[in-house]
Structure formats: C-alpha cells, structure tokens
Short mmCIF file of C-alpha atoms and ligand atoms in Angstrom, two decimals:
data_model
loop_
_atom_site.label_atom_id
_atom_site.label_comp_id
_atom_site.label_asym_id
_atom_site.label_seq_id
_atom_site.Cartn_x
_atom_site.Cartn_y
_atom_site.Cartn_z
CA UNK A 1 214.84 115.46 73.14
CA UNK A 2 212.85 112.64 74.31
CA UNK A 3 209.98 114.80 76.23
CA UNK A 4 209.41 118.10 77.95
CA UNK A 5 207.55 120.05 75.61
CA UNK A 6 208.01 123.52 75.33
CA UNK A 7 209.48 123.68 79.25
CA UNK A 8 213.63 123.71 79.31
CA UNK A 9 216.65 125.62 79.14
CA UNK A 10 219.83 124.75 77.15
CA UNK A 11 223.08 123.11 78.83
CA UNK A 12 225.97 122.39 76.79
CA UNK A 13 223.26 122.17 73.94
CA UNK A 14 221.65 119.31 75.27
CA UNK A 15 217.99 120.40 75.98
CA UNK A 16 217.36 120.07 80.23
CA UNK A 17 213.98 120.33 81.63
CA UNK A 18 212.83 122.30 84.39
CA UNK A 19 209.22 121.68 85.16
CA UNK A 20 207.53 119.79 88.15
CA UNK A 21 207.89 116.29 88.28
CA UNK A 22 205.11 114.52 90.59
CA UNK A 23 205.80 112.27 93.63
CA UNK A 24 205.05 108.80 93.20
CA UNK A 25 201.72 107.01 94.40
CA UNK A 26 201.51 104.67 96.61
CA UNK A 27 200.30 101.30 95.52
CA UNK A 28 197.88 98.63 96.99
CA UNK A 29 199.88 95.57 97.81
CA UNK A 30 199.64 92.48 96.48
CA UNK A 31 199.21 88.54 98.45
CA UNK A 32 202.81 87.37 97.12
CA UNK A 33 202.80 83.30 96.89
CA UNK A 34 206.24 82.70 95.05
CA UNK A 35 209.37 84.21 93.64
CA UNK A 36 211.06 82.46 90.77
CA UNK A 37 214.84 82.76 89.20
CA UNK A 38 214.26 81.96 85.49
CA UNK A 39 217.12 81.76 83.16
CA UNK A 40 217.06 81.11 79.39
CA UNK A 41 220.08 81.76 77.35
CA UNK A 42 218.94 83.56 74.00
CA UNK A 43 220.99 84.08 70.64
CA UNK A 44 221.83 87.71 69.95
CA UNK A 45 221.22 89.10 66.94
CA UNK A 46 224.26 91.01 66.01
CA UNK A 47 227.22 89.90 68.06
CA UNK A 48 228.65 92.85 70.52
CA UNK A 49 232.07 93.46 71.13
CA UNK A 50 233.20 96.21 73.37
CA UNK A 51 236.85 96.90 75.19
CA UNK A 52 235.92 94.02 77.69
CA UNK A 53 235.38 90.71 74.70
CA UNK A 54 232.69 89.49 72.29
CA UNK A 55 229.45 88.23 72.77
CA UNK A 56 227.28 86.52 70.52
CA UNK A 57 224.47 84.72 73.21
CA UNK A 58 223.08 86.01 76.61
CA UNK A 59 221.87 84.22 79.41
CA UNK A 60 218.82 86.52 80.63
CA UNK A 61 217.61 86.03 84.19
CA UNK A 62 214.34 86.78 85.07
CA UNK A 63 212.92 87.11 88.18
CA UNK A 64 209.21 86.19 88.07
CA UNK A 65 206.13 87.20 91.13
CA UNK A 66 203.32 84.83 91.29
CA UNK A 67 200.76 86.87 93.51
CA UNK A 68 196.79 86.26 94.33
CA UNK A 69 196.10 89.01 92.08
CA UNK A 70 198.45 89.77 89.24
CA UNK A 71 202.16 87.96 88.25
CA UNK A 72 205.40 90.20 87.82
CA UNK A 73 208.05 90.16 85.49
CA UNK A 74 211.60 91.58 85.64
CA UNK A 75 215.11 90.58 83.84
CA UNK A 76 217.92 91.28 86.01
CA UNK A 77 219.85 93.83 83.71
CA UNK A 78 223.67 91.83 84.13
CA UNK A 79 226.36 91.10 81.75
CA UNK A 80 227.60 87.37 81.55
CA UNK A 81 231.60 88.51 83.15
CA UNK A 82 231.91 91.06 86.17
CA UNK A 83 234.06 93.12 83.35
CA UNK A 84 231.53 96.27 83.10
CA UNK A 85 230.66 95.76 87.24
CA UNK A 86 231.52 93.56 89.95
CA UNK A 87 228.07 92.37 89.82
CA UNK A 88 227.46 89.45 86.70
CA UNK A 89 225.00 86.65 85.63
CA UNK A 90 226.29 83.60 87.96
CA UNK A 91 227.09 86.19 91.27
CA UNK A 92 223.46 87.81 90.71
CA UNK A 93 221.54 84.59 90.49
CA UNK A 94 223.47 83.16 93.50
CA UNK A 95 222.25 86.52 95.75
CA UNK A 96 219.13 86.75 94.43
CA UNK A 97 218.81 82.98 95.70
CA UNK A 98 220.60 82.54 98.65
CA UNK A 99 220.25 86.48 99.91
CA UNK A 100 217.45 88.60 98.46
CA UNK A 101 214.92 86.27 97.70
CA UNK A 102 215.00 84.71 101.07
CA UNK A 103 215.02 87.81 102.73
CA UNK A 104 212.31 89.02 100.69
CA UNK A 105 210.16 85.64 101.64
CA UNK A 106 210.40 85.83 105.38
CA UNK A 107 210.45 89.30 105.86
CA UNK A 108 206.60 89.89 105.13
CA UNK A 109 206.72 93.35 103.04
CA UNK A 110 207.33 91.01 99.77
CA UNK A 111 204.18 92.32 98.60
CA UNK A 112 205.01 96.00 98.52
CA UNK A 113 208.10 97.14 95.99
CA UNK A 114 208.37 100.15 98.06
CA UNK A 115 208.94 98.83 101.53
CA UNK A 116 210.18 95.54 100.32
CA UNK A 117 212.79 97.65 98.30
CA UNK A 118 214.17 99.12 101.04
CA UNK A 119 214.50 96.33 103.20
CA UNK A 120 216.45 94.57 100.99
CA UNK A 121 218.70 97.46 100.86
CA UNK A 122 220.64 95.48 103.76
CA UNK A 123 222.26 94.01 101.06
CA UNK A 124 224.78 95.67 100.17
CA UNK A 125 225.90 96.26 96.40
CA UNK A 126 224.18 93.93 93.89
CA UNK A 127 222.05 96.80 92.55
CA UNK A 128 220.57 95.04 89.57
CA UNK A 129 219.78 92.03 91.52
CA UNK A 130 217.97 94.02 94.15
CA UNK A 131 216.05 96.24 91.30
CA UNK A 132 215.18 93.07 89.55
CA UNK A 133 213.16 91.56 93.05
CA UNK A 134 211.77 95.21 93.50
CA UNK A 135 210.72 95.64 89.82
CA UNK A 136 209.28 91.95 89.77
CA UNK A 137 206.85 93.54 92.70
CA UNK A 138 206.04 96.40 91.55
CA UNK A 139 205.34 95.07 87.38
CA UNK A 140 202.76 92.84 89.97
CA UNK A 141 201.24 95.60 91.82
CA UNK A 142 200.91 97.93 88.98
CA UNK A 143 199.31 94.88 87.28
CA UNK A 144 196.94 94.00 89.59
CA UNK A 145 196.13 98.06 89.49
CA UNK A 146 195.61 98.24 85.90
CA UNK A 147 198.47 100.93 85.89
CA UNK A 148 201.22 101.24 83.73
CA UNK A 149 204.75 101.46 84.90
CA UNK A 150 205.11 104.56 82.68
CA UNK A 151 202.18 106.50 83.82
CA UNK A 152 203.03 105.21 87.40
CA UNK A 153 206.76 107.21 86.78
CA UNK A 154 205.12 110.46 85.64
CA UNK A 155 206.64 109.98 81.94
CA UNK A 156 205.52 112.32 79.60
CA UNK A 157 206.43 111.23 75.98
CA UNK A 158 204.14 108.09 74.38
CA UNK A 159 207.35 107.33 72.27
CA UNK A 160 210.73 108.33 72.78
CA UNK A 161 213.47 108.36 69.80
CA UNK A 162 215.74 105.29 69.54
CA UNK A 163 219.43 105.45 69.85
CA UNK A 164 221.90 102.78 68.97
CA UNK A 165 225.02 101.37 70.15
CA UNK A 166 227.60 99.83 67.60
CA UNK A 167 230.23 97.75 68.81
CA UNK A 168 233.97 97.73 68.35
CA UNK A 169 235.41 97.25 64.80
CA UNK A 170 238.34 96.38 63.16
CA UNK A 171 237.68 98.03 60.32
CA UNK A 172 236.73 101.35 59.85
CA UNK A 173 234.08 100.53 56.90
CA UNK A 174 232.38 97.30 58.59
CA UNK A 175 231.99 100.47 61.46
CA UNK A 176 230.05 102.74 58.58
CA UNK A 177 228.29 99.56 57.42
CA UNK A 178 226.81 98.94 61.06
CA UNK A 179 226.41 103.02 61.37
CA UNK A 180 224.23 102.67 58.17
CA UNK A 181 222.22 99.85 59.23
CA UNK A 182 221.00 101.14 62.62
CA UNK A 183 220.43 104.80 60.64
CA UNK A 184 218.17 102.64 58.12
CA UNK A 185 216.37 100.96 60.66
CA UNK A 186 215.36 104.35 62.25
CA UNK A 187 218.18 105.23 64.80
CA UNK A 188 218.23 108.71 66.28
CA UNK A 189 221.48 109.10 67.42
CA UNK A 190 224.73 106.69 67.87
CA UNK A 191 226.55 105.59 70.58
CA UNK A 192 230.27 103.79 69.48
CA UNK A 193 232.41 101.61 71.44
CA UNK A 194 235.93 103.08 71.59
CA UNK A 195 239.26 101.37 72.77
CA UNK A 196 242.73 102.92 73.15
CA UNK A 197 243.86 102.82 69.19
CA UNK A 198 240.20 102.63 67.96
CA UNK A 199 238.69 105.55 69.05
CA UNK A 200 239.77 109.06 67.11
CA UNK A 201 240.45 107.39 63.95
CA UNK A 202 236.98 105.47 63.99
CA UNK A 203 234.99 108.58 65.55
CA UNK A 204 236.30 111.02 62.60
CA UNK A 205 235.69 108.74 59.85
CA UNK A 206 232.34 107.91 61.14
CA UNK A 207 231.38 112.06 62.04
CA UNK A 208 232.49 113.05 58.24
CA UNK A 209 230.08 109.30 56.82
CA UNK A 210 227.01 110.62 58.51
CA UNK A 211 227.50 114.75 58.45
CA UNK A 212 227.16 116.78 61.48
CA UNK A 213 223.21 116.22 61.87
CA UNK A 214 223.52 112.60 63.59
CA UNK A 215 224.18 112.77 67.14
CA UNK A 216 226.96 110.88 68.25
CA UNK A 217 228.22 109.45 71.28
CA UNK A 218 231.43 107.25 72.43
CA UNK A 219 231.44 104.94 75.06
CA UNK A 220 234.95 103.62 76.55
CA UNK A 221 234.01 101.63 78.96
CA UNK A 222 237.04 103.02 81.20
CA UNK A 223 239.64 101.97 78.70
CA UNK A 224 241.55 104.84 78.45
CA UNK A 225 244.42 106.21 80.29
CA UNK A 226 244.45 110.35 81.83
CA UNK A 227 247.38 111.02 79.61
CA UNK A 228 246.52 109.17 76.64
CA UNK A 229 246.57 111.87 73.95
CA UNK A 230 243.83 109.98 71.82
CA UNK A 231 241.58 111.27 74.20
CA UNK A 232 242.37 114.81 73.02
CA UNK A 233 242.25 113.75 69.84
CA UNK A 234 238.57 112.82 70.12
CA UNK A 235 237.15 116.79 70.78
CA UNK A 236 237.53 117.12 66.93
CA UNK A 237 234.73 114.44 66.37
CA UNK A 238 232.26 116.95 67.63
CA UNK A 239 230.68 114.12 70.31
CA UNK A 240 227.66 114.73 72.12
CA UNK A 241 229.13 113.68 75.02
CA UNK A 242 232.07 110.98 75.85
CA UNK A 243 231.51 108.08 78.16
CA UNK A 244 233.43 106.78 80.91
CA UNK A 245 236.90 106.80 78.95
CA UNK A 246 239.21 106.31 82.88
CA UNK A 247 238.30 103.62 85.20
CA UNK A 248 235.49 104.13 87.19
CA UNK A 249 236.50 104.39 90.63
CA UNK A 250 239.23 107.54 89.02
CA UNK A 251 236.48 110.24 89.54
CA UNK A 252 239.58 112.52 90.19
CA UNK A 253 240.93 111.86 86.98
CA UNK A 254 237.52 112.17 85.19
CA UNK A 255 237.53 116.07 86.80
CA UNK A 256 240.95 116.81 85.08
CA UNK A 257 239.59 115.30 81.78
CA UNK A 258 236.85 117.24 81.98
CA UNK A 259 238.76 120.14 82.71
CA UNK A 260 240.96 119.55 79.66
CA UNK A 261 238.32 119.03 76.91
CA UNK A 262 235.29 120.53 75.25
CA UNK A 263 233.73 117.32 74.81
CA UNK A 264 231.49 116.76 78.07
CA UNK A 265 232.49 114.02 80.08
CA UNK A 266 229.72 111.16 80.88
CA UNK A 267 229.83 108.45 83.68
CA UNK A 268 228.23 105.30 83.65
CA UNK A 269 229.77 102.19 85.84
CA UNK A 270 230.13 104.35 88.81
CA UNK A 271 226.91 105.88 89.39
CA UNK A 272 225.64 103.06 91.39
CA UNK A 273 223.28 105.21 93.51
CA UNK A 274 221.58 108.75 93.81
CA UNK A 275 224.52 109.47 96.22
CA UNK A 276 227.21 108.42 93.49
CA UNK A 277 225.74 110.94 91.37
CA UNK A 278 225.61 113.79 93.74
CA UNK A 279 229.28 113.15 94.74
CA UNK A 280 230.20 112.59 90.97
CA UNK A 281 228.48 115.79 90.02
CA UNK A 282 230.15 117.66 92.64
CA UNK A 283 233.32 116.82 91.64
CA UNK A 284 233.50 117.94 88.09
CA UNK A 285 233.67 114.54 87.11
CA UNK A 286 230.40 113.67 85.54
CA UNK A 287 228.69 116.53 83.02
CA UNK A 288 226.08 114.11 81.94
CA UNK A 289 224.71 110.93 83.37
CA UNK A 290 223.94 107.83 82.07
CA UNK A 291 221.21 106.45 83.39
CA UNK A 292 220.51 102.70 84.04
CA UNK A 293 217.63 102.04 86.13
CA UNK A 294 219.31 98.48 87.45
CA UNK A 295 222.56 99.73 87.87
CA UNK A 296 220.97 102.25 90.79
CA UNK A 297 219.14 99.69 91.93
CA UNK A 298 215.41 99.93 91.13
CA UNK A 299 213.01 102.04 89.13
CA UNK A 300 212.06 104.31 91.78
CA UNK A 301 216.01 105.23 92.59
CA UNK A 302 215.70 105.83 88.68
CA UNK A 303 212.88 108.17 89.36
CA UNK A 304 214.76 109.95 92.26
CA UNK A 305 217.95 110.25 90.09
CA UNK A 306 216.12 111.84 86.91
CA UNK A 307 214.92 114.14 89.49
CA UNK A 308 218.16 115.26 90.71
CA UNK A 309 219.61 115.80 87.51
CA UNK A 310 216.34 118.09 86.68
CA UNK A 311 217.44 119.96 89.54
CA UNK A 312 221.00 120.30 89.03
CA UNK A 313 220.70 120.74 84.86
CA UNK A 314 222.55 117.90 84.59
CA UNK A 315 222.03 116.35 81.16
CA UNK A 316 220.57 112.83 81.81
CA UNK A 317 219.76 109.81 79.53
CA UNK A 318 218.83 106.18 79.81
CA UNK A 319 221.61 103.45 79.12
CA UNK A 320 221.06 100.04 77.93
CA UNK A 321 222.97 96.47 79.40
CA UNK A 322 221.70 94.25 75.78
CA UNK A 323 218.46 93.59 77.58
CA UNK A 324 215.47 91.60 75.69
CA UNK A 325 212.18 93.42 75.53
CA UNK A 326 211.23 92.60 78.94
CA UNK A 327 213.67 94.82 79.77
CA UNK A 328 213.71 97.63 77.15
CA UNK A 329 209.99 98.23 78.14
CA UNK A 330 211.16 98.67 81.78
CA UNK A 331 213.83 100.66 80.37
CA UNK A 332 211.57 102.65 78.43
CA UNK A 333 209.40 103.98 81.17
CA UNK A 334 212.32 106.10 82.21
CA UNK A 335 213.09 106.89 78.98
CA UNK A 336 210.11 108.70 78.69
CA UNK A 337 210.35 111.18 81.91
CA UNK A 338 210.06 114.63 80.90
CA UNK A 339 214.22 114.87 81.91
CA UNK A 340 215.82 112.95 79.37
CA UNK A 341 218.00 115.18 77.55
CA UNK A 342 219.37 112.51 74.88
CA UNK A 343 218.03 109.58 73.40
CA UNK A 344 217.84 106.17 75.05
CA UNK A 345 219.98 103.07 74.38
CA UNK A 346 216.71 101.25 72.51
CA UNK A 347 218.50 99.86 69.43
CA UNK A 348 215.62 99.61 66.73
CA UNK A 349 216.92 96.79 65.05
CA UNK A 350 216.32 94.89 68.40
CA UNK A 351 218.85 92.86 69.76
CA UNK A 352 217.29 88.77 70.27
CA UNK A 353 215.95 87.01 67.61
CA UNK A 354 213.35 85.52 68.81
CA UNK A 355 213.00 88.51 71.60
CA UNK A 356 211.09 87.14 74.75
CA UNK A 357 208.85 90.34 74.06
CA UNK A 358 208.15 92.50 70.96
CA UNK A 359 207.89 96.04 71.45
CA UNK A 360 205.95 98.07 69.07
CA UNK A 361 209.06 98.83 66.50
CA UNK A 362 210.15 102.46 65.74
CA UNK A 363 207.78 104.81 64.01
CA UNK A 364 209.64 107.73 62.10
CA UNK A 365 212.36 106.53 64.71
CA UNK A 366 210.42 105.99 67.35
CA UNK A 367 209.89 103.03 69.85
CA UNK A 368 206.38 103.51 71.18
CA UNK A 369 206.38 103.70 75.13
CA UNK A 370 204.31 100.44 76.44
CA UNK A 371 200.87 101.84 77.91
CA UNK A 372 199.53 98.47 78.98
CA UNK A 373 199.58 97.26 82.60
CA UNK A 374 202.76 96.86 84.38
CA UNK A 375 205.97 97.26 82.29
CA UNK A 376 203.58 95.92 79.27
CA UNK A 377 205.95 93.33 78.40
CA UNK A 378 205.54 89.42 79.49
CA UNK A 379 207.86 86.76 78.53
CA UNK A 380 206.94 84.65 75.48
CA UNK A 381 205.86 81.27 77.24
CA UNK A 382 207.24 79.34 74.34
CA UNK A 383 210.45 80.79 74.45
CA UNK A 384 210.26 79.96 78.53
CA UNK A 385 209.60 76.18 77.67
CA UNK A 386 213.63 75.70 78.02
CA UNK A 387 214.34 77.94 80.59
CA UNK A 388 215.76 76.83 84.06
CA UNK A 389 213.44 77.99 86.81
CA UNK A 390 214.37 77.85 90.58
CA UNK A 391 211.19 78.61 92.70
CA UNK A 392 211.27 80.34 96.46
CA UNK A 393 207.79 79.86 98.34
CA UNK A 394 206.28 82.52 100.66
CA UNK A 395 204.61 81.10 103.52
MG1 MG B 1 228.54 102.67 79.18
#
C-alpha cells in the first residue's frame, strides 16, 4: 500500500512486494566529540489510554552526536512504565548512561553506526536504547554526507499514507467520535486499542460507523486470554489483521489462535530481533509483523527485517511508540521501503503540541517522507531550552 509500484503478489489481501531491495552503503565516518542524554517532558495532545493505563504527558529522551562535521539526533522510542516491554524511560536513560554511552566513548568505532552498532550489541536487551546511540550516529554521518536516511534505506515512496491509532474508550460513541476525527484529518486506515470486554462490541460498532472501505486494525497489547471467546467474536469485524491479543512470550498460544481464526494474527512486543521474527514466523504464530525500528534495535536491523519479510511474503508494517517528530521522521524512512504492506502508525493529527519537529502534514492522507539530510528532523531549540541534558565526552 505504502510503495512497490506495480511489483507484488497478494497474501491474505494485503499487497507483498517481491522486487530487489539494495544493500546498504557504507558511510564515511564522522570525528565524534560528545554524546548527550536529553530529556524534555512534552504535553500530549490527545491523552492515550491502552490495556496498560492513561497517559496524558511523555518524557522524550533524546540522544544527541556532536561530531567535527555534522550533529545527530535520535529519541529513544520508550514508554514511561516497562508495561508494553521490560525496557522504559528511567531503565533506558540509566543504560544508555552508565552502559552504552560509555562503551560507545572508549571503544573508538563511536564514529561509525555500523561498527559502533554492533559493538554495542554486548549489551544485551535494551533494543531501543542501543538503536537510539546507533541512529544518533548514523542521522550524523548521513548529515555530514548530505544523504537522507530514506534514500540511504532504499525507500521507494516520497509519502506514505497515514494510519491512526485510537485509544481505549468507555464509550462506544466517544470511540466513533475519535474514529471520525483521525478520518477528517486524513487517516488511511485505523488501528483500535482492545481490552478483554472492550474489544468485539467496540470493533463491530466501529466496522458498521465507517463501512467496509476503512481498513481496520486492533491492537491488544497481550490482554487477552487463549480461551477467551471474545477473541472469536472479533473475526466478524472483518480486521485487517489483529495484534498481539496473548502475552508475548505465549508464541505457542498465538499458533493455536491463529489456527482458530480467519483474522490474521500480528505480533508486536516480541519481535525484538530479526531472529524473533524468523522463529515467530516459523511457528505459525505471527502472519504479519509489526514493525518498530527501536524495538529491533536500530534502523539497519529494520532494514534487514523488511527484507526478510519480502522474502518470506510476510505482510509487514511500521508501528509507532507516541514518538514526537524526531521520531516519526525516523520512523518514516522505513515506512517508505518498497515492503510495507499496510500503512504506518503516523497519526495525522500529530501527537505533541508543540511537536519538537513538524513534519510536512498529510496531503490527500499523506505524510510526506523527509528528503533532507539525515532523518530531516532536528529538535526545536526552544522547546530544548528546559530540557535536562547529561553530556559523555569522547577523548
Ligand atoms: Mg502494538
């Protein structure tokens, strides 16, 4: 949907694509002085509630790249409580700190994302904080080589279509409200938070408001229990594909379900690395993957992972963890492979106001892919002026 032209071939109705993909270039390095861990908490626009709580304010950490000849920017894609991964705000900031950054200092690759990225790979876990160092790097390097991170990925499309993601509702209308509002502002398809008791209900009311032309989408955030007949229920709501509704280490359990429904089955949490995947795919348990280039640990894992699923004909799409525009515009660059088979997580109503970084809003629902240097976004410096910066030199 997002890209791939004319070259494809249908799975499950989701449109897969089948052409080369290049291999990635390698970059000039850059002279890396300092690392910095910036944090800045920002208001959210619309609050977001999902089976985990409510948020209505994020802390985004940043992890900034002073260099001779270009700076980098990257926001560490984490949620504020380890209740989507292990890996959160405070437990990120402390590795990045007291593990990767120091590592990263001493270790004299910190000028190559490549090489650097796979040293730091001796820490284990802590996948976005390890993309975020790597990313930082690279936004540098691709900077300083008037590149952008999009062209540097192979991506095809120069503006991908904008999905949304509503968030758990009481009430089945204020649910239709927030389905009409993200429609009006140019949403593509939508993507619903579901809970045990709020998910068929919800799902059905929302398919027959918006007609069968609207892609839609649930996410469960592993909620649900194998036996729970709601689950059943939910093949009548005609999803595009159903996300993580069992815990994710229950891969097992995700097979049966996918077994037992026409709805595919979609994994998020668990796919942690291109390995995950594989063994995920393997088992039956994953039909389509939700892609988060921080949650494998880096943007060229992302690469290698889009790849694999273009090889297998594995539906794949790009997920989103509330990030500001610094990170949609990361996000994006992935988005825009010639892979993706669904639309991205890229809510067009945005979701900070003020955003550290505009993107170029939706077109005929839309978000245009940044072509400038590096991911094309950079933090607003006013918005900076607050933020709490802890800075690691390199001798
Ligand atoms: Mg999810």
């Amino acid at each position: 949907m997002a890209a791939g032209g004319d070259v494809g071939h249908e799975v499950r109705g989701y449109r897969c694509h089948d052409g080369p993909v290049p291999a990635l270039d390698p970059l000039p390095a850059v002279r890396v002085r300092a690392f910095e861990v910036v944090t800045v908490t920002l208001p959210l626009k619309m609050p977001m509630t999902t089976a985990a709580g409510r948020h209505d304010h994020r802390d985004v950490l940043l992890v900034h790249v002073e260099a001779d000849e270009a700076e980098g920017w990257a926001e560490c894609a984490v949620e504020p409580d380890p209740t989507y991964s292990p890996e959160f705000a405070a437990a990120a900031r402390l590795v990045l700190l007291d593990h990767l950054l120091p590592r990263a200092a001493a270790g004299g690759a910190a000028g190559d994302a490549a090489t650097l990225g796979d040293a730091l790979r001796v820490v284990r876990g802590h996948e976005a904080a390890r993309a975020a160092v790597e990313l930082a790097v690279l936004d540098a390097q691709l900077r300083a080589a008037h590149r952008s991170l999009a062209d540097w990925l192979g991506a095809t499309a120069t503006a991908v279509p904008a999905g949304a993601a509503l968030g758990l509702h009481d009430a089945v209308d204020d649910l239709l409200a927030e389905a009409d509002d993200a429609l009006r502002a140019g949403a593509a398809r939508l993507r619903v938070k579901v809970a045990p008791g709020r998910a068929a209900g919800p799902l059905q009311a929302l398919r027959a408001h918006v007609g069968d032309g609207v892609p839609l989408q649930a996410d469960a955030n592993g909620s649900f229990s194998l036996d729970d007949p709601e689950l059943r229920a939910l093949d009548d709501a005609g999803l595009a594909c159903l996300e993580q509704p069992l815990d994710p280490t229950d891969l097992l359990g995700h097979a049966r379900l996918a077994d037992a429904l026409a709805t595919p089955i979609c994994l998020d949490e668990p796919l942690t690395s291109l390995g995950a995947v594989e063994a995920a795919v393997a088992l039956g348990a994953c039909e389509v993957v939700c892609l988060k280039p921080a949650r494998v640990g880096g943007w060229r894992q992302a690469r290698a992972v889009h790849d694999r699923c273009v090889q297998l004909g594995v539906p794949v799409w790009v997920g989103g963890m509330l990030e500001t525009g610094v990170g949609r515009a990361a996000n994006l660059a992935v988005a825009a492979l010639p892979g993706m088979a669904l639309a991205p997580d890229l809510d067009p109503r945005g979701r900070y106001d003020p955003d550290l970084a505009e993107l170029r809003v939706p077109v005929d629902g839309a978000v245009a892919v940044p072509d400038g240097p590096g991911t094309g976004a950079t933090p607003d410096a006013g918005l900076l002026a607050a933020a709490e910066v802890v800075r690691v030199l390199v001798p």
